[in-house]
Coordinates of C-alpha atoms and ligand atoms in Angstrom, one line a residue:
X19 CA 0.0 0.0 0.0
X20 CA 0.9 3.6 -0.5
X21 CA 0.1 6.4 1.2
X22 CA -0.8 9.1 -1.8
X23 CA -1.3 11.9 0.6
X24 CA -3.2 13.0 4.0
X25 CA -5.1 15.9 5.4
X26 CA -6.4 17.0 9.0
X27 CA -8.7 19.2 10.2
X28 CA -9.5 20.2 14.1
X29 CA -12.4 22.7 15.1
X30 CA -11.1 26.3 15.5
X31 CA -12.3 26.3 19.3
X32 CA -9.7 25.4 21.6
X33 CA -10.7 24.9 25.3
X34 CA -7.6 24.7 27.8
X35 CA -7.0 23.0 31.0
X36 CA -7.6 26.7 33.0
X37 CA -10.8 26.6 31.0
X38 CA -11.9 23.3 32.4
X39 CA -10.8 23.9 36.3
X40 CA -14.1 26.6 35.8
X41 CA -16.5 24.0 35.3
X42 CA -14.5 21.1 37.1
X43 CA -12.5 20.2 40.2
X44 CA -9.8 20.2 38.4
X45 CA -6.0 22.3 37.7
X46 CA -3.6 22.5 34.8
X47 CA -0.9 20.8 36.8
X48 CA -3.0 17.8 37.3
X49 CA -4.2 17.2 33.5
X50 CA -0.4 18.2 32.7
X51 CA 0.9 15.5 34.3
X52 CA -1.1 12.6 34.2
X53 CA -1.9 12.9 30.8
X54 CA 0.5 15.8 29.0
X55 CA -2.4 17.6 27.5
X56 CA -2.8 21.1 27.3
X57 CA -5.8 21.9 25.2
X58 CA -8.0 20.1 22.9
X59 CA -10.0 21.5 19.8
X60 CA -13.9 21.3 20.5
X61 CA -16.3 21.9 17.9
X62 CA -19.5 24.2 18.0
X63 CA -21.8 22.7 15.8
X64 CA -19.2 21.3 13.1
X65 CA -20.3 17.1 13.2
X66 CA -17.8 14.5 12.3
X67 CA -18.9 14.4 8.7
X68 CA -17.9 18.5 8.6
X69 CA -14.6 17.9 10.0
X70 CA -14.2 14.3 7.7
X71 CA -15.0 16.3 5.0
X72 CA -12.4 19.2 5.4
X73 CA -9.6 16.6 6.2
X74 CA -10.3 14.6 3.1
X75 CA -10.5 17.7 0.8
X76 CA -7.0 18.7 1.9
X77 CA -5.7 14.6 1.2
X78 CA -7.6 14.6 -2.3
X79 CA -5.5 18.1 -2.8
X80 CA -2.1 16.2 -1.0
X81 CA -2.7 13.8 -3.6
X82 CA -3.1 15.2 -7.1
X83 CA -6.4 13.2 -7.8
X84 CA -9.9 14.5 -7.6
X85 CA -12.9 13.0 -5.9
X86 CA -14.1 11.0 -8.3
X87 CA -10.8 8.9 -8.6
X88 CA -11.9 7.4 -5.1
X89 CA -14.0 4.0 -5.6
X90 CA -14.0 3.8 -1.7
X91 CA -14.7 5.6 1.5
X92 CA -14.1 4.3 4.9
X93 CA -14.7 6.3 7.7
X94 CA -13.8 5.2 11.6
X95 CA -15.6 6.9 14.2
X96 CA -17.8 6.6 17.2
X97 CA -18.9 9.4 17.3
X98 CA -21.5 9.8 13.5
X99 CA -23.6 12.4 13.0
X100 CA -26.5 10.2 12.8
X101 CA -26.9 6.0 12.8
X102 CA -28.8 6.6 9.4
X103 CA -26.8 7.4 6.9
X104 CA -23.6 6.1 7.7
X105 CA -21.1 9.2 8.2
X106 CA -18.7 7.9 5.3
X107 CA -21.6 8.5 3.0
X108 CA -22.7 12.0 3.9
X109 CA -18.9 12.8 3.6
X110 CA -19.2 11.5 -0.1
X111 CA -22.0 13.3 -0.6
X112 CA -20.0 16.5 1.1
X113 CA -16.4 16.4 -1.4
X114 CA -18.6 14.7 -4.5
X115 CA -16.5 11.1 -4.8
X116 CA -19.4 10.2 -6.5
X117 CA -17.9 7.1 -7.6
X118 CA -17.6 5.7 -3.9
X119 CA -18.6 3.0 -2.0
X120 CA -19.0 4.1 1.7
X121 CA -19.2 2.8 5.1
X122 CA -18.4 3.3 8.5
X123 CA -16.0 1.2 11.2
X124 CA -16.5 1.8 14.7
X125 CA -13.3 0.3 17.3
X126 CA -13.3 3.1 19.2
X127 CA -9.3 4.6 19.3
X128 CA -8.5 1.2 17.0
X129 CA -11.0 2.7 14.3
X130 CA -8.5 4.0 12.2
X131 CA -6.0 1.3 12.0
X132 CA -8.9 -1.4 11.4
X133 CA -10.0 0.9 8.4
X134 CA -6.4 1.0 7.0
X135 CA -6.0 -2.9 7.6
X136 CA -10.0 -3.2 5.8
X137 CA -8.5 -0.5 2.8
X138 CA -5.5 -2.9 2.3
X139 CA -7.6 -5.7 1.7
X140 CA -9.7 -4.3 -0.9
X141 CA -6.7 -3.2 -2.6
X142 CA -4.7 -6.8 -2.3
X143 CA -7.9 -7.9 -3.7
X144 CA -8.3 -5.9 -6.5
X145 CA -11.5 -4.8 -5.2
X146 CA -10.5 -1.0 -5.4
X147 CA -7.7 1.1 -7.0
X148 CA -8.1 4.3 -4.3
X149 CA -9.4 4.4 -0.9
X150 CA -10.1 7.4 1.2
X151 CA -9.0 5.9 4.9
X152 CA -10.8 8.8 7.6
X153 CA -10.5 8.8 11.4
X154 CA -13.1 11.7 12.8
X155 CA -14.3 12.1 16.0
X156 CA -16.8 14.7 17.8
X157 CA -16.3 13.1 21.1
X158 CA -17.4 16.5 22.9
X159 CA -21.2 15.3 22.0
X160 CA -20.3 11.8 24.1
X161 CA -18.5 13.6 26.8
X162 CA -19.8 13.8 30.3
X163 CA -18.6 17.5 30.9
X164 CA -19.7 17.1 34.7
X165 CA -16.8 14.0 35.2
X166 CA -13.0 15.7 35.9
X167 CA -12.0 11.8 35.1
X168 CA -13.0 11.7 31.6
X169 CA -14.1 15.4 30.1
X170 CA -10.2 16.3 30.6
X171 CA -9.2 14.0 28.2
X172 CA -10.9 14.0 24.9
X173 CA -11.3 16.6 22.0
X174 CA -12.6 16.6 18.3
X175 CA -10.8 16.6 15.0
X176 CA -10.4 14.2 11.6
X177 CA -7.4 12.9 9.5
X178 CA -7.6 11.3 6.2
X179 CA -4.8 9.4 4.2
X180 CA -5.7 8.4 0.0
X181 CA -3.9 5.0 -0.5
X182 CA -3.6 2.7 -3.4
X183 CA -2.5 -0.5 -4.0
X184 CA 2.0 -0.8 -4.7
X185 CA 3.3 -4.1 -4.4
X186 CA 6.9 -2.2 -3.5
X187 CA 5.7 -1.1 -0.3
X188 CA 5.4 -3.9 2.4
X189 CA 2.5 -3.3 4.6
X190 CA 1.6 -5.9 7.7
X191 CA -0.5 -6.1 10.5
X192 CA -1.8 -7.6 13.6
X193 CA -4.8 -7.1 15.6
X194 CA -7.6 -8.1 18.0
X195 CA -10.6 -7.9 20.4
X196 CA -11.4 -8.5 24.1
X197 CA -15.1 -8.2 24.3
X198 CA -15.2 -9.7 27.9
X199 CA -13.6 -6.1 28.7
X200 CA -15.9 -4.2 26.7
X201 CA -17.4 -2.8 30.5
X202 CA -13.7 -1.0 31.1
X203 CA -15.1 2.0 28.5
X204 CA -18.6 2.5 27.3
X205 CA -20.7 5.0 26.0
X206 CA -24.3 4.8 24.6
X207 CA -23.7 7.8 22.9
X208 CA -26.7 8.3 20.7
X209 CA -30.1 8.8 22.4
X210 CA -31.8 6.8 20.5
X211 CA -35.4 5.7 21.9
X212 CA -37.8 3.2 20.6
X213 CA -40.8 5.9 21.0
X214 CA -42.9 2.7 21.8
X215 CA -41.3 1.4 24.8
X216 CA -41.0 5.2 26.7
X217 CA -39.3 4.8 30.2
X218 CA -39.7 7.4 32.6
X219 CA -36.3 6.8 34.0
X220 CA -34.7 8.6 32.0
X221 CA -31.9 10.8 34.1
X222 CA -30.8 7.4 35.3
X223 CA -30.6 6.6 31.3
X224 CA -29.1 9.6 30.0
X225 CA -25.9 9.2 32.7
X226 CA -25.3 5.9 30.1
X227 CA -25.3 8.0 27.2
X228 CA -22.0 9.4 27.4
X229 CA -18.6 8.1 27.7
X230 CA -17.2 6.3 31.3
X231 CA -14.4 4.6 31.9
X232 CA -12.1 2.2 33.7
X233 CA -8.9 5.2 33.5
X234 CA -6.5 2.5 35.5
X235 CA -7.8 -0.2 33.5
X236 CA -7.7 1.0 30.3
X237 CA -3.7 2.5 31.5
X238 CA -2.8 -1.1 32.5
X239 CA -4.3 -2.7 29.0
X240 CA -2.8 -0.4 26.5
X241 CA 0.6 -1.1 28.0
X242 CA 0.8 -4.0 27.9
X243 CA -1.0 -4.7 25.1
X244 CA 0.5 -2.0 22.7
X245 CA 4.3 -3.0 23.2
X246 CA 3.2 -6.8 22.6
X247 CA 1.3 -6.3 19.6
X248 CA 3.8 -4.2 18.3
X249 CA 6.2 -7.0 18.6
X250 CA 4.1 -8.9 17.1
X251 CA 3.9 -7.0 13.9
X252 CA 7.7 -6.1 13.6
X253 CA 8.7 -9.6 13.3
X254 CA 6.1 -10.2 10.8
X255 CA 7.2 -8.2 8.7
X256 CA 10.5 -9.2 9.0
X257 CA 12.1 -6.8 10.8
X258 CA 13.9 -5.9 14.7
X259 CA 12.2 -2.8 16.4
X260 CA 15.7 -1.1 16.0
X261 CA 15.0 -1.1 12.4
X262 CA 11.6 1.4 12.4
X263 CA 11.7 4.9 11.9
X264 CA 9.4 5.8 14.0
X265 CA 6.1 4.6 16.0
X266 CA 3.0 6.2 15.6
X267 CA 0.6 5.8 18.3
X268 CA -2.9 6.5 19.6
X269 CA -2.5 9.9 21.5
X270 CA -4.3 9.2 24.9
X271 CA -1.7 9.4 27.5
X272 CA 1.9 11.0 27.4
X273 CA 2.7 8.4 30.3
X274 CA 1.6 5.5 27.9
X275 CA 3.4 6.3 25.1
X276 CA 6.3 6.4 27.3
X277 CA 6.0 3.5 29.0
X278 CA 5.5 1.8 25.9
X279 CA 8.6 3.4 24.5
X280 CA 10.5 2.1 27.2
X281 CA 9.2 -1.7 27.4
X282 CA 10.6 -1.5 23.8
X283 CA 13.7 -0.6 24.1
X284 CA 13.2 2.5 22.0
X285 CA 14.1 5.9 22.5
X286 CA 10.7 8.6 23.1
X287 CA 12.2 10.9 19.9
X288 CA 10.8 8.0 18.0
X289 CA 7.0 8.3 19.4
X290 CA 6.0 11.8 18.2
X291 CA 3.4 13.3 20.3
X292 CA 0.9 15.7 19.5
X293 CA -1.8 14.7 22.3
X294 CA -0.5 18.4 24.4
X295 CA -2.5 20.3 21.5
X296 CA -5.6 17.8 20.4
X297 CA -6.1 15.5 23.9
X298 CA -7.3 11.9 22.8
X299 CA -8.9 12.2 19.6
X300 CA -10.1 8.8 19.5
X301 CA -10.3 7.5 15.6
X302 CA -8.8 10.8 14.2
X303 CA -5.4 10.8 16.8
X304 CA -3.6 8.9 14.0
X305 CA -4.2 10.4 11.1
X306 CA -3.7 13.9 12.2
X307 CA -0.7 13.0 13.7
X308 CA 0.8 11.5 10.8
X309 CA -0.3 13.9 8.6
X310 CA 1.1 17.1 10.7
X311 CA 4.6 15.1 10.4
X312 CA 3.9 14.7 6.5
X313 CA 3.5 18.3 6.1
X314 CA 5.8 19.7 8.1
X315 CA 8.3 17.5 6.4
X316 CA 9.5 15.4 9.2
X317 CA 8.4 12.3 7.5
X318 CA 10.9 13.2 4.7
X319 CA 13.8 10.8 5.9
X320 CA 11.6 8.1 7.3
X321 CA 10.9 4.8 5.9
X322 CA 9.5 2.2 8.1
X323 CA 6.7 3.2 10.3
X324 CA 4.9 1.7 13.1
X325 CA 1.0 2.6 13.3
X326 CA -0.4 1.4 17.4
X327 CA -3.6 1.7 18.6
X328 CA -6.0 0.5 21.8
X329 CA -9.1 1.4 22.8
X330 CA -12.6 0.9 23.4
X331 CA -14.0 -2.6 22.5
X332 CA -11.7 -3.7 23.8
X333 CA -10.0 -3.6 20.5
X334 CA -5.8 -3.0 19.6
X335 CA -4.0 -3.3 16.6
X336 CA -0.5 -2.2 15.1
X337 CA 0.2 -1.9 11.8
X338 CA 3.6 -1.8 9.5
X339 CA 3.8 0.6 6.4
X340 CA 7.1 1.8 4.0
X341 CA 6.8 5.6 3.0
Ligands
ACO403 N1 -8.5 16.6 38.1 C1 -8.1 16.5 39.3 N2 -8.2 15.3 40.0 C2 -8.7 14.3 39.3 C3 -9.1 14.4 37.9 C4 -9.0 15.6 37.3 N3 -9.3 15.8 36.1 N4 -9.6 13.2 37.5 C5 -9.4 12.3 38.5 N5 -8.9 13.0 39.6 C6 -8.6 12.4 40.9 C7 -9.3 11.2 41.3 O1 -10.6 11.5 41.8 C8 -8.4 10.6 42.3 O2 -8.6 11.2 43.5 P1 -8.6 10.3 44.9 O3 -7.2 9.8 45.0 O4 -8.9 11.4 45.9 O5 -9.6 9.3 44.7 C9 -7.0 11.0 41.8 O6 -7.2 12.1 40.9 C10 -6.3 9.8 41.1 O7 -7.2 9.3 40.1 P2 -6.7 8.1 39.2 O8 -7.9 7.7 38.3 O9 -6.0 7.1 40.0 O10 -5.6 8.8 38.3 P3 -4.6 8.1 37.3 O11 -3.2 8.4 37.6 O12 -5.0 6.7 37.0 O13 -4.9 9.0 35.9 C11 -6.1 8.8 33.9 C12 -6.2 8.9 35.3 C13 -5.4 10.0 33.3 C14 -7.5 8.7 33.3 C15 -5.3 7.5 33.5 O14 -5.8 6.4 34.2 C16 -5.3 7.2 32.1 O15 -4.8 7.9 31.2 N6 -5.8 6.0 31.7 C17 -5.9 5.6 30.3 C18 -7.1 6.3 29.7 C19 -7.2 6.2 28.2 O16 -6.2 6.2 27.6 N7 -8.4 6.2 27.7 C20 -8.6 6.3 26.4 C21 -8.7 4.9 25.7 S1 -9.0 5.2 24.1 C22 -10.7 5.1 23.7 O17 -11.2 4.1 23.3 C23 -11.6 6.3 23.9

């Protein structure tokens, strides 16, 4: 697979941590150092599809082909504008890849790299020539703004990457799910109702809609999960850790990338980090961080990449690309 070109787009708002002490218990000092974020981008209106839409624009543009060179769209999110249509369809509708097939993937802060495993296929296969691959995420609509323990943590944006199929670029992955686990982060999200069955309960209900989570839990899975996995996928492809570039991971938790930096052996100069400016973007931490490396050109001397991420499902995955 080859990576043709990316795009990211993050809402203009930016809320900071001083910001958030005003409607939580909370402090800068705290946020800062259990998690290394400093602000996040949170949107005002814009839904997923908006942001998705400006991301992609930017890629198509990155790329040199218009949108109706694209036969596919996949979109990962958790966070749609709607269950009906699928957000990957209003975004074709949105940058005119008329030519598309479109559907959505939801695994949580794995969507994106499940998307990019699903595009590869399609283009092993033959099924498609040129796949738009989009993370987006408007987690502030699933946030619980009234809980310090999660509201801290997340913000909106979107990435997108245009890949096609080149036998000269190796590409390998590995991946999985824990559903037993699937309690450790949850989120109902949508408030959906069957207008027929009408409960009264419903502050108990609406406390379900939004995101809660297992912090510690979720800490202790992702490292140890992300270091193995990444094992894993190095050594199918053929390769010794010392020999990638760099590792791109899901942007949750400075302290997790670290840790995971240091069960591999690795020095931290090879886990960028962008997670002080955008918090955890879910789906979209990926592709906007590789795509702010793209552009500002520190991608230009790197080869062999490492793609990580862990989330909600519980679902992980790492994933080896050549630039
Ligand atoms: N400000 C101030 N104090 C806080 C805050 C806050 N925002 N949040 C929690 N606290 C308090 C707690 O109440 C607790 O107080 P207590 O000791 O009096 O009970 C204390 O801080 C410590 O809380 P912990 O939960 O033990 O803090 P921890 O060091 O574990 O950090 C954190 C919490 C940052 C959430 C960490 O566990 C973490 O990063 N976990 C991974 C989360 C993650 O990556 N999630 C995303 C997964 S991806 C996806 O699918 C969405």
């Amino acid at each position: 697979m080859k990576i043709l070109g990316s795009g990211h787009y993050a809402p203009h708002t930016i809320v900071t941590n001083d910001d958030l002490s005003k409607i939580v218990e909370t402090n800068d000092e705290w946020i800062s150092t259990r998690t290394g974020i400093k602000t996040r981008h949170i949107s005002d209106g814009e839904e997923a599809s908006d942001l998705a839409a400006k991301a992609s624009i930017e890629a198509i543009e990155d790329a040199g082909i218009s949108a109706e060179d694209i036969d596919m769209i996949l979109l990962a999110t958790m966070t749609p504008d709607a269950m009906l249509p699928n957000c990957a369809s209003t975004v074709q509708k949105k940058i005119g890849a008329t030519n598309a097939t479109c559907f959505d993937i939801n695994a949580a802060c794995s969507g994106f790299l499940f998307a990019l495993n699903t595009a590869n296929a399609y283009l092993v296969s033959g099924m498609c020539k040129t796949i738009l691959v989009i993370g987006a995420e408007t987690l502030s609509k699933a946030t619980d703004w009234s809980d310090r323990s999660t509201c801290v943590l997340f913000g909106d944006g979107a990435g997108a990457m245009i890949v096609t199929a080149d036998d000269s670029k190796a590409f390998c992955s590995v991946s999985g799910s824990d559903g037993s686990k699937g309690s450790v982060l949850t989120g109902a999200a949508t408030p959906l109702k069957n207008m027929l069955v009408n409960s009264d309960e419903t502050g108990k209900e609406i406390a379900n809609y939004y995101m809660q989570m297992d912090g510690q839990e979720v800490f202790k899975f992702a490292v140890t999960k992300v270091p193995e996995c990444i094992n894993q996928v190095v050594e199918k492809a053929g390769k010794a850790v010392e020999d990638i570039d760099l590792f791109l991971l899901h942007q949750a938790n400075v302290r997790i990338i670290s840790s995971v930096a240091k069960r591999l052996k690795v020095a931290d100069h090879k886990f960028p980090v962008n997670l002080d400016k955008y918090g955890n973007t879910s789906a979209a931490s990926i592709p906007i961080l590789f795509d702010e490396l793209r552009k500002s050109g520190k991608l230009d001397d790197v080869n062999r990449v490492v793609l990580s991420g862990f989330g909600g499902g519980l679902t992980w995955g790492a994933t080896y690309i050549e630039l």
